[in-house]
Coordinates of C-alpha atoms in Angstrom, one line a residue:
X1 CA 24.8 30.6 -121.3
X2 CA 26.5 32.0 -124.3
X3 CA 27.7 29.7 -127.0
X4 CA 31.5 29.4 -126.5
X5 CA 31.9 29.0 -130.3
X6 CA 29.6 31.9 -131.3
X7 CA 32.5 33.9 -132.9
X8 CA 33.8 30.8 -134.7
X9 CA 31.1 28.2 -135.1
X10 CA 32.9 26.6 -138.0
X11 CA 34.9 23.5 -137.2
X12 CA 37.7 22.2 -139.4
X13 CA 37.4 18.5 -138.9
X14 CA 34.9 15.8 -137.9
X15 CA 37.1 15.2 -134.8
X16 CA 36.6 18.8 -133.7
X17 CA 32.8 18.3 -134.2
X18 CA 33.1 15.2 -131.9
X19 CA 35.0 17.2 -129.3
X20 CA 32.5 20.0 -129.3
X21 CA 29.6 17.6 -129.1
X22 CA 31.2 15.9 -126.1
X23 CA 31.6 19.3 -124.5
X24 CA 28.0 20.4 -125.1
X25 CA 26.0 17.2 -124.5
X26 CA 25.2 15.4 -121.2
X27 CA 27.4 12.3 -120.7
X28 CA 24.6 9.8 -121.4
X29 CA 23.6 11.5 -124.6
X30 CA 27.1 11.8 -125.9
X31 CA 27.9 8.2 -124.9
X32 CA 25.1 7.0 -127.2
X33 CA 26.9 8.6 -130.1
X34 CA 30.1 6.6 -129.7
X35 CA 28.5 3.3 -128.8
X36 CA 30.0 0.1 -130.2
X37 CA 29.4 -3.5 -129.1
X38 CA 31.5 -5.8 -126.9
X39 CA 35.2 -4.9 -127.2
X40 CA 34.8 -2.5 -130.0
X41 CA 37.0 -4.4 -132.4
X42 CA 34.8 -3.7 -135.4
X43 CA 34.1 -0.1 -134.4
X44 CA 37.9 0.5 -134.3
X45 CA 38.7 -1.4 -137.5
X46 CA 36.0 0.6 -139.4
X47 CA 38.0 3.7 -139.0
X48 CA 41.6 2.4 -138.8
X49 CA 41.4 0.4 -142.0
X50 CA 41.2 3.5 -144.1
X51 CA 44.7 4.5 -143.0
X52 CA 46.1 1.3 -144.6
X53 CA 45.1 2.6 -148.0
X54 CA 47.4 5.0 -149.8
X55 CA 46.9 7.3 -152.8
X56 CA 49.0 7.3 -156.0
X57 CA 49.0 11.1 -156.8
X58 CA 49.3 12.9 -160.1
X59 CA 51.4 16.1 -159.6
X60 CA 51.0 17.6 -163.0
X61 CA 47.8 17.9 -165.1
X62 CA 45.2 18.4 -162.3
X63 CA 41.8 19.4 -163.6
X64 CA 40.7 23.0 -162.8
X65 CA 37.0 22.1 -162.5
X66 CA 35.8 18.9 -160.9
X67 CA 32.4 17.2 -160.9
X68 CA 30.8 15.4 -157.9
X69 CA 27.2 14.7 -158.7
X70 CA 25.9 11.2 -158.9
X71 CA 22.7 9.3 -158.4
X72 CA 21.6 6.8 -155.7
X73 CA 18.5 4.7 -156.2
X74 CA 17.4 7.0 -159.0
X75 CA 17.8 10.2 -157.0
X76 CA 20.3 12.9 -158.1
X77 CA 22.6 14.1 -155.3
X78 CA 25.2 16.8 -155.5
X79 CA 28.0 14.7 -154.2
X80 CA 28.4 11.0 -153.2
X81 CA 27.7 11.4 -149.5
X82 CA 24.2 10.8 -148.0
X83 CA 22.8 10.6 -144.5
X84 CA 22.6 7.1 -142.9
X85 CA 19.4 6.4 -140.9
X86 CA 20.0 6.6 -137.1
X87 CA 17.3 6.5 -134.4
X88 CA 16.0 9.0 -131.9
X89 CA 18.2 12.1 -132.6
X90 CA 17.5 13.8 -129.3
X91 CA 20.9 15.5 -129.3
X92 CA 19.1 18.5 -130.8
X93 CA 15.5 19.7 -130.4
X94 CA 14.8 19.6 -134.2
X95 CA 16.6 16.2 -134.5
X96 CA 15.9 14.5 -137.9
X97 CA 14.2 17.7 -139.2
X98 CA 17.4 19.7 -138.7
X99 CA 19.4 16.9 -140.4
X100 CA 17.0 16.8 -143.3
X101 CA 17.2 20.5 -143.8
X102 CA 21.0 20.3 -143.8
X103 CA 21.0 17.5 -146.3
X104 CA 18.7 19.4 -148.6
X105 CA 20.8 22.6 -148.3
X106 CA 23.8 20.6 -149.5
X107 CA 21.8 18.8 -152.2
X108 CA 21.9 15.3 -150.9
X109 CA 19.6 12.5 -149.7
X110 CA 18.7 11.2 -146.2
X111 CA 17.8 7.9 -144.8
X112 CA 15.2 8.2 -142.1
X113 CA 15.1 5.6 -139.3
X114 CA 11.9 3.8 -138.3
X115 CA 13.0 4.8 -134.8
X116 CA 13.2 8.5 -135.6
X117 CA 11.9 10.9 -133.1
X118 CA 10.1 13.1 -135.7
X119 CA 7.3 12.0 -138.0
X120 CA 8.3 11.2 -141.5
X121 CA 5.8 13.9 -142.8
X122 CA 7.9 16.6 -141.1
X123 CA 11.1 15.3 -142.6
X124 CA 9.9 14.9 -146.2
X125 CA 8.4 18.4 -145.9
X126 CA 11.9 19.9 -145.8
X127 CA 13.8 17.3 -148.0
X128 CA 12.4 15.7 -151.1
X129 CA 15.1 13.0 -151.2
X130 CA 14.2 10.8 -148.2
X131 CA 14.6 7.0 -148.1
X132 CA 12.6 5.4 -145.3
X133 CA 14.4 2.7 -143.3
X134 CA 12.5 -0.4 -142.2
X135 CA 13.4 -2.8 -139.4
X136 CA 11.7 -6.2 -139.5
X137 CA 9.4 -5.4 -136.6
X138 CA 5.9 -6.7 -136.1
X139 CA 3.7 -8.5 -138.5
X140 CA 3.9 -8.3 -142.3
X141 CA 0.7 -6.2 -142.3
X142 CA 2.3 -3.7 -139.8
X143 CA 5.5 -3.5 -141.8
X144 CA 3.6 -2.9 -145.0
X145 CA 1.5 -0.2 -143.3
X146 CA 4.6 1.6 -142.3
X147 CA 5.9 1.4 -145.9
X148 CA 2.6 2.7 -147.3
X149 CA 2.7 5.6 -144.9
X150 CA 6.3 6.4 -146.0
X151 CA 5.2 6.3 -149.6
X152 CA 2.3 8.6 -149.0
X153 CA 4.6 11.0 -147.2
X154 CA 6.8 11.2 -150.2
X155 CA 9.6 8.7 -149.4
X156 CA 11.5 7.9 -152.6
X157 CA 12.7 4.4 -151.5
X158 CA 13.0 1.9 -148.8
X159 CA 16.1 0.8 -146.8
X160 CA 15.7 -2.5 -145.1
X161 CA 18.2 -2.9 -142.3
X162 CA 19.3 -6.5 -141.6
X163 CA 22.5 -6.1 -139.6
X164 CA 21.6 -6.3 -135.9
X165 CA 22.0 -9.0 -133.2
X166 CA 20.4 -7.2 -130.2
X167 CA 23.7 -7.2 -128.3
X168 CA 24.8 -3.8 -127.3
X169 CA 26.9 -4.5 -124.2
X170 CA 30.3 -2.8 -124.3
X171 CA 33.5 -3.6 -122.3
X172 CA 33.8 0.1 -121.6
X173 CA 30.2 0.5 -120.4
X174 CA 26.9 1.5 -122.0
X175 CA 24.9 4.6 -121.4
X176 CA 21.7 4.4 -119.3
X177 CA 18.9 5.6 -121.5
X178 CA 15.5 6.1 -119.8
X179 CA 12.4 4.3 -120.9
X180 CA 10.8 7.8 -121.3
X181 CA 11.8 11.3 -120.4
X182 CA 9.5 12.1 -117.5
X183 CA 10.0 13.9 -114.2
X184 CA 11.7 11.0 -112.5
X185 CA 14.1 10.5 -115.5
X186 CA 14.9 14.2 -115.6
X187 CA 15.6 14.1 -111.8
X188 CA 18.0 11.3 -112.3
X189 CA 19.7 13.0 -115.2
X190 CA 19.8 16.4 -113.5
X191 CA 23.4 16.2 -112.4
X192 CA 24.5 15.6 -115.9
X193 CA 22.3 18.3 -117.4
X194 CA 23.3 20.8 -114.7
X195 CA 26.9 20.9 -115.9
X196 CA 25.7 21.2 -119.6
X197 CA 23.6 24.4 -119.4
X198 CA 23.8 25.2 -123.1
X199 CA 22.2 21.8 -123.9
X200 CA 19.4 22.5 -121.4
X201 CA 18.8 26.0 -122.8
X202 CA 18.5 24.7 -126.3
X203 CA 15.3 22.9 -125.2
X204 CA 13.6 26.0 -123.9
X205 CA 11.3 27.6 -126.5
X206 CA 8.8 30.3 -126.0
X207 CA 9.6 30.2 -122.2
X208 CA 8.6 26.5 -122.0
X209 CA 10.8 23.5 -121.7
X210 CA 10.4 21.0 -124.6
X211 CA 11.0 17.5 -123.2
X212 CA 13.1 15.3 -125.6
X213 CA 10.9 12.8 -127.3
X214 CA 12.0 9.2 -126.9
X215 CA 9.0 7.7 -128.8
X216 CA 8.9 6.3 -132.3
X217 CA 6.1 8.0 -134.2
X218 CA 6.8 6.3 -137.5
X219 CA 5.9 2.8 -136.2
X220 CA 2.2 3.6 -136.1
X221 CA -0.4 5.2 -138.4
X222 CA -0.1 8.9 -139.0
X223 CA -1.3 11.0 -136.0
X224 CA -1.2 8.1 -133.6
X225 CA 0.9 8.1 -130.4
X226 CA 4.1 6.1 -131.1
X227 CA 5.5 3.6 -128.7
X228 CA 8.4 4.4 -126.5
X229 CA 11.8 3.6 -127.9
X230 CA 12.2 0.7 -125.6
X231 CA 8.7 -0.5 -126.2
X232 CA 9.4 -0.6 -129.9
X233 CA 12.8 -2.2 -129.3
X234 CA 11.2 -4.9 -127.3
X235 CA 8.7 -5.6 -130.0
X236 CA 11.6 -5.8 -132.5
X237 CA 13.4 -8.2 -130.3
X238 CA 10.3 -10.4 -130.2
X239 CA 9.8 -10.5 -134.0
X240 CA 11.4 -13.4 -135.7
X241 CA 14.3 -12.1 -138.0
X242 CA 13.4 -11.9 -141.7
X243 CA 14.2 -14.6 -144.2
X244 CA 15.1 -13.9 -147.8
X245 CA 11.6 -14.9 -148.6
X246 CA 10.3 -12.1 -146.3
X247 CA 12.6 -9.6 -148.1
X248 CA 11.4 -10.9 -151.5
X249 CA 7.8 -10.4 -150.3
X250 CA 8.4 -6.8 -149.2
X251 CA 10.3 -6.0 -152.4
X252 CA 7.3 -7.2 -154.4
X253 CA 5.0 -5.0 -152.3
X254 CA 7.1 -1.9 -152.8
X255 CA 7.1 -0.5 -156.3
X256 CA 10.1 1.9 -155.8
X257 CA 13.8 1.8 -155.2
X258 CA 14.8 -0.8 -152.5
X259 CA 18.0 -1.1 -150.6
X260 CA 19.2 -4.0 -148.4
X261 CA 21.5 -2.6 -145.7
X262 CA 23.9 -4.8 -143.8
X263 CA 25.6 -6.8 -146.5
X264 CA 29.1 -8.1 -145.8
X265 CA 29.0 -11.5 -147.6
X266 CA 29.3 -12.2 -151.3
X267 CA 26.4 -14.7 -151.2
X268 CA 24.2 -12.2 -149.4
X269 CA 25.0 -9.6 -152.0
X270 CA 24.0 -12.0 -154.8
X271 CA 20.7 -12.8 -153.0
X272 CA 19.9 -9.1 -152.7
X273 CA 20.3 -8.9 -156.5
X274 CA 18.1 -12.0 -156.9
X275 CA 15.2 -10.5 -155.0
X276 CA 15.4 -7.3 -157.1
X277 CA 17.1 -4.9 -154.8
X278 CA 18.0 -1.6 -156.4
X279 CA 20.9 -1.0 -154.0
X280 CA 22.9 -2.6 -151.2
X281 CA 24.8 -1.0 -148.3
X282 CA 28.0 -2.8 -147.3
X283 CA 27.5 -2.2 -143.5
X284 CA 28.1 -3.6 -140.1
X285 CA 25.9 -1.1 -138.4
X286 CA 28.8 1.1 -137.5
X287 CA 30.4 -1.5 -135.3
X288 CA 27.2 -1.9 -133.3
X289 CA 26.4 -5.4 -134.6
X290 CA 28.5 -8.5 -134.4
X291 CA 31.9 -7.5 -132.9
X292 CA 34.8 -9.0 -134.9
X293 CA 33.2 -8.3 -138.3
X294 CA 35.9 -6.8 -140.6
X295 CA 35.8 -3.1 -141.5
X296 CA 33.4 -2.5 -144.3
X297 CA 36.1 -0.9 -146.4
X298 CA 37.9 -4.2 -146.4
X299 CA 34.8 -6.0 -147.7
X300 CA 33.7 -3.4 -150.3
X301 CA 36.0 -4.2 -153.2
X302 CA 35.1 -7.9 -153.7
X303 CA 31.4 -7.2 -153.3
X304 CA 31.4 -4.2 -155.7
X305 CA 33.3 -6.3 -158.3
X306 CA 30.7 -9.1 -157.9
X307 CA 27.4 -7.1 -158.1
X308 CA 28.3 -3.5 -158.8
X309 CA 27.1 -3.7 -162.4
X310 CA 23.7 -4.8 -161.2
X311 CA 22.9 -2.6 -158.2
X312 CA 24.1 0.6 -156.5
X313 CA 26.7 -0.4 -154.0
X314 CA 27.1 1.9 -151.0
X315 CA 29.5 1.9 -148.1
X316 CA 28.5 2.6 -144.5
X317 CA 31.0 2.6 -141.7
X318 CA 34.0 4.6 -140.5
X319 CA 33.8 7.6 -142.8
X320 CA 35.3 10.6 -141.1
X321 CA 36.8 12.7 -143.9
X322 CA 36.6 13.3 -147.6
X323 CA 39.6 11.1 -148.3
X324 CA 37.7 8.2 -146.8
X325 CA 34.9 8.9 -149.3
X326 CA 37.4 8.9 -152.2
X327 CA 38.8 5.5 -151.1
X328 CA 35.4 4.0 -151.0
X329 CA 34.5 5.3 -154.5
X330 CA 37.8 4.0 -155.8
X331 CA 37.0 0.5 -154.5
X332 CA 33.6 0.5 -156.3
X333 CA 31.1 2.3 -154.1
X334 CA 28.6 4.5 -155.8
X335 CA 28.3 6.7 -152.7
X336 CA 28.8 6.5 -148.9
X337 CA 26.4 6.9 -146.0
X338 CA 27.6 8.7 -142.9
X339 CA 26.3 8.2 -139.4
X340 CA 28.4 9.3 -136.4
X341 CA 30.0 12.1 -138.3
X342 CA 26.8 14.0 -138.9
X343 CA 25.4 13.2 -135.4
X344 CA 28.5 14.8 -133.9
X345 CA 27.9 17.8 -136.1
X346 CA 24.3 17.9 -135.0
X347 CA 25.4 17.7 -131.3
X348 CA 28.0 20.4 -131.8
X349 CA 25.9 23.0 -133.6
X350 CA 22.5 21.7 -134.8
X351 CA 21.6 22.0 -138.5
X352 CA 24.6 24.3 -139.2
X353 CA 26.9 21.6 -137.7
X354 CA 25.5 18.9 -140.0
X355 CA 26.0 21.3 -143.0
X356 CA 29.6 21.9 -141.7
X357 CA 30.3 18.1 -141.7
X358 CA 28.9 17.7 -145.2
X359 CA 31.0 20.6 -146.4
X360 CA 34.1 19.0 -144.9
X361 CA 33.3 15.7 -146.7
X362 CA 33.0 17.5 -150.0
X363 CA 36.1 19.7 -149.6
X364 CA 38.2 16.7 -148.6
X365 CA 36.9 14.7 -151.6
X366 CA 37.6 17.6 -153.9
X367 CA 41.2 17.7 -152.7
X368 CA 41.7 14.0 -153.5
X369 CA 40.1 14.1 -156.9
X370 CA 42.3 17.1 -157.8
X371 CA 45.4 15.4 -156.4
X372 CA 44.8 12.3 -158.4
X373 CA 44.4 14.3 -161.6
X374 CA 40.7 13.5 -162.2
X375 CA 37.8 15.5 -163.6
X376 CA 35.0 13.5 -161.9
X377 CA 34.4 11.3 -158.9
X378 CA 33.3 8.7 -161.4
X379 CA 37.0 8.5 -162.6
X380 CA 38.2 7.2 -159.3
X381 CA 39.4 3.6 -159.5
X382 CA 41.6 1.0 -157.8
X383 CA 44.5 2.3 -159.8
X384 CA 44.4 5.4 -157.7
X385 CA 45.1 3.4 -154.5
X386 CA 48.0 1.7 -152.9
X387 CA 46.4 -1.4 -151.5
X388 CA 48.3 -3.8 -149.2
X389 CA 48.2 -7.4 -150.4
X390 CA 46.3 -8.5 -147.2
X391 CA 43.9 -5.6 -147.0
X392 CA 40.7 -7.0 -148.4
X393 CA 38.5 -9.7 -146.8
X394 CA 36.1 -12.0 -148.7
X395 CA 33.7 -14.5 -147.3
X396 CA 30.5 -16.2 -148.3
X397 CA 31.8 -17.1 -151.8
X398 CA 31.8 -20.9 -151.3

């Protein structure tokens, strides 16, 4: 089946990327890209909160040339948007490798999930700015072995994700994901796939059908068969959650940049600094964690003011356009990490779709920096924003 967007593959907004991904992907696959938890309160607030912030424009004196480059955990990136780690990117045959190529083409870094469907060696081969994401899964020795493999593969840093409560039930239903994609699973999914022929054809290469991989090859030693996604998830559920002593231990074992992802409290931000973290991500797992947690953009300012001079502070959650990036930077973020936005781009048009999303982020950011009269993204500050009195949230400061 011909690509309906072959004559105009470019999309103008992330919303259009989402629409095209929904049109192309089987229902279960697409549903996994919009998943939240429980009633989706946090999922909705993550995006809606940005609309409560306004800009204070400068109409005369805009800078003709503007600068966007920055550094995150010691890595230079062309603009302050990087790829957040997300697991099992089976929306496209090349999955994480396609995303890594897109990020490299736009000069930015990528977080690679422990639950990625492609080995880290394939990803670092096409992008030399990869941070490997660790879940606290298994024994300390097993966790350390994964970190060592990542280091040997060329990973520049670790991202330790802490924001997860193993509750993914949604009031509007959750997609059924098979334990593994075998003949029985394909038969069950056949009605969905039959009405999405373009998706099915994308998995045919050299006259053979490539079955989407739902295993986690980065949880084992290089070259070994990884567990199924659900097998790994079960092991993760059975592992006691990490303590700050555990994170301190891992930080001491890893001699490179180290990010703690999932920070929403001031006291946790301070503890991350105390254990020697290089960076923190203000994140609620994209609304997939504890429903009712405030939007991350509401929490960012107080946390950045508290620890921004000691670690790189990043924002993860709800970024859909370049103006969102600008608001995060103005509130103290060094950069942002995007998740759903690039996955919709991947689902809509593969690697080119991810590049498209990154281009939209940069273009939108450029327009804001120009409209505020600045020369550089580093000039953005709270003075550029109109912030309602009750906008920000702070907790954990007692």
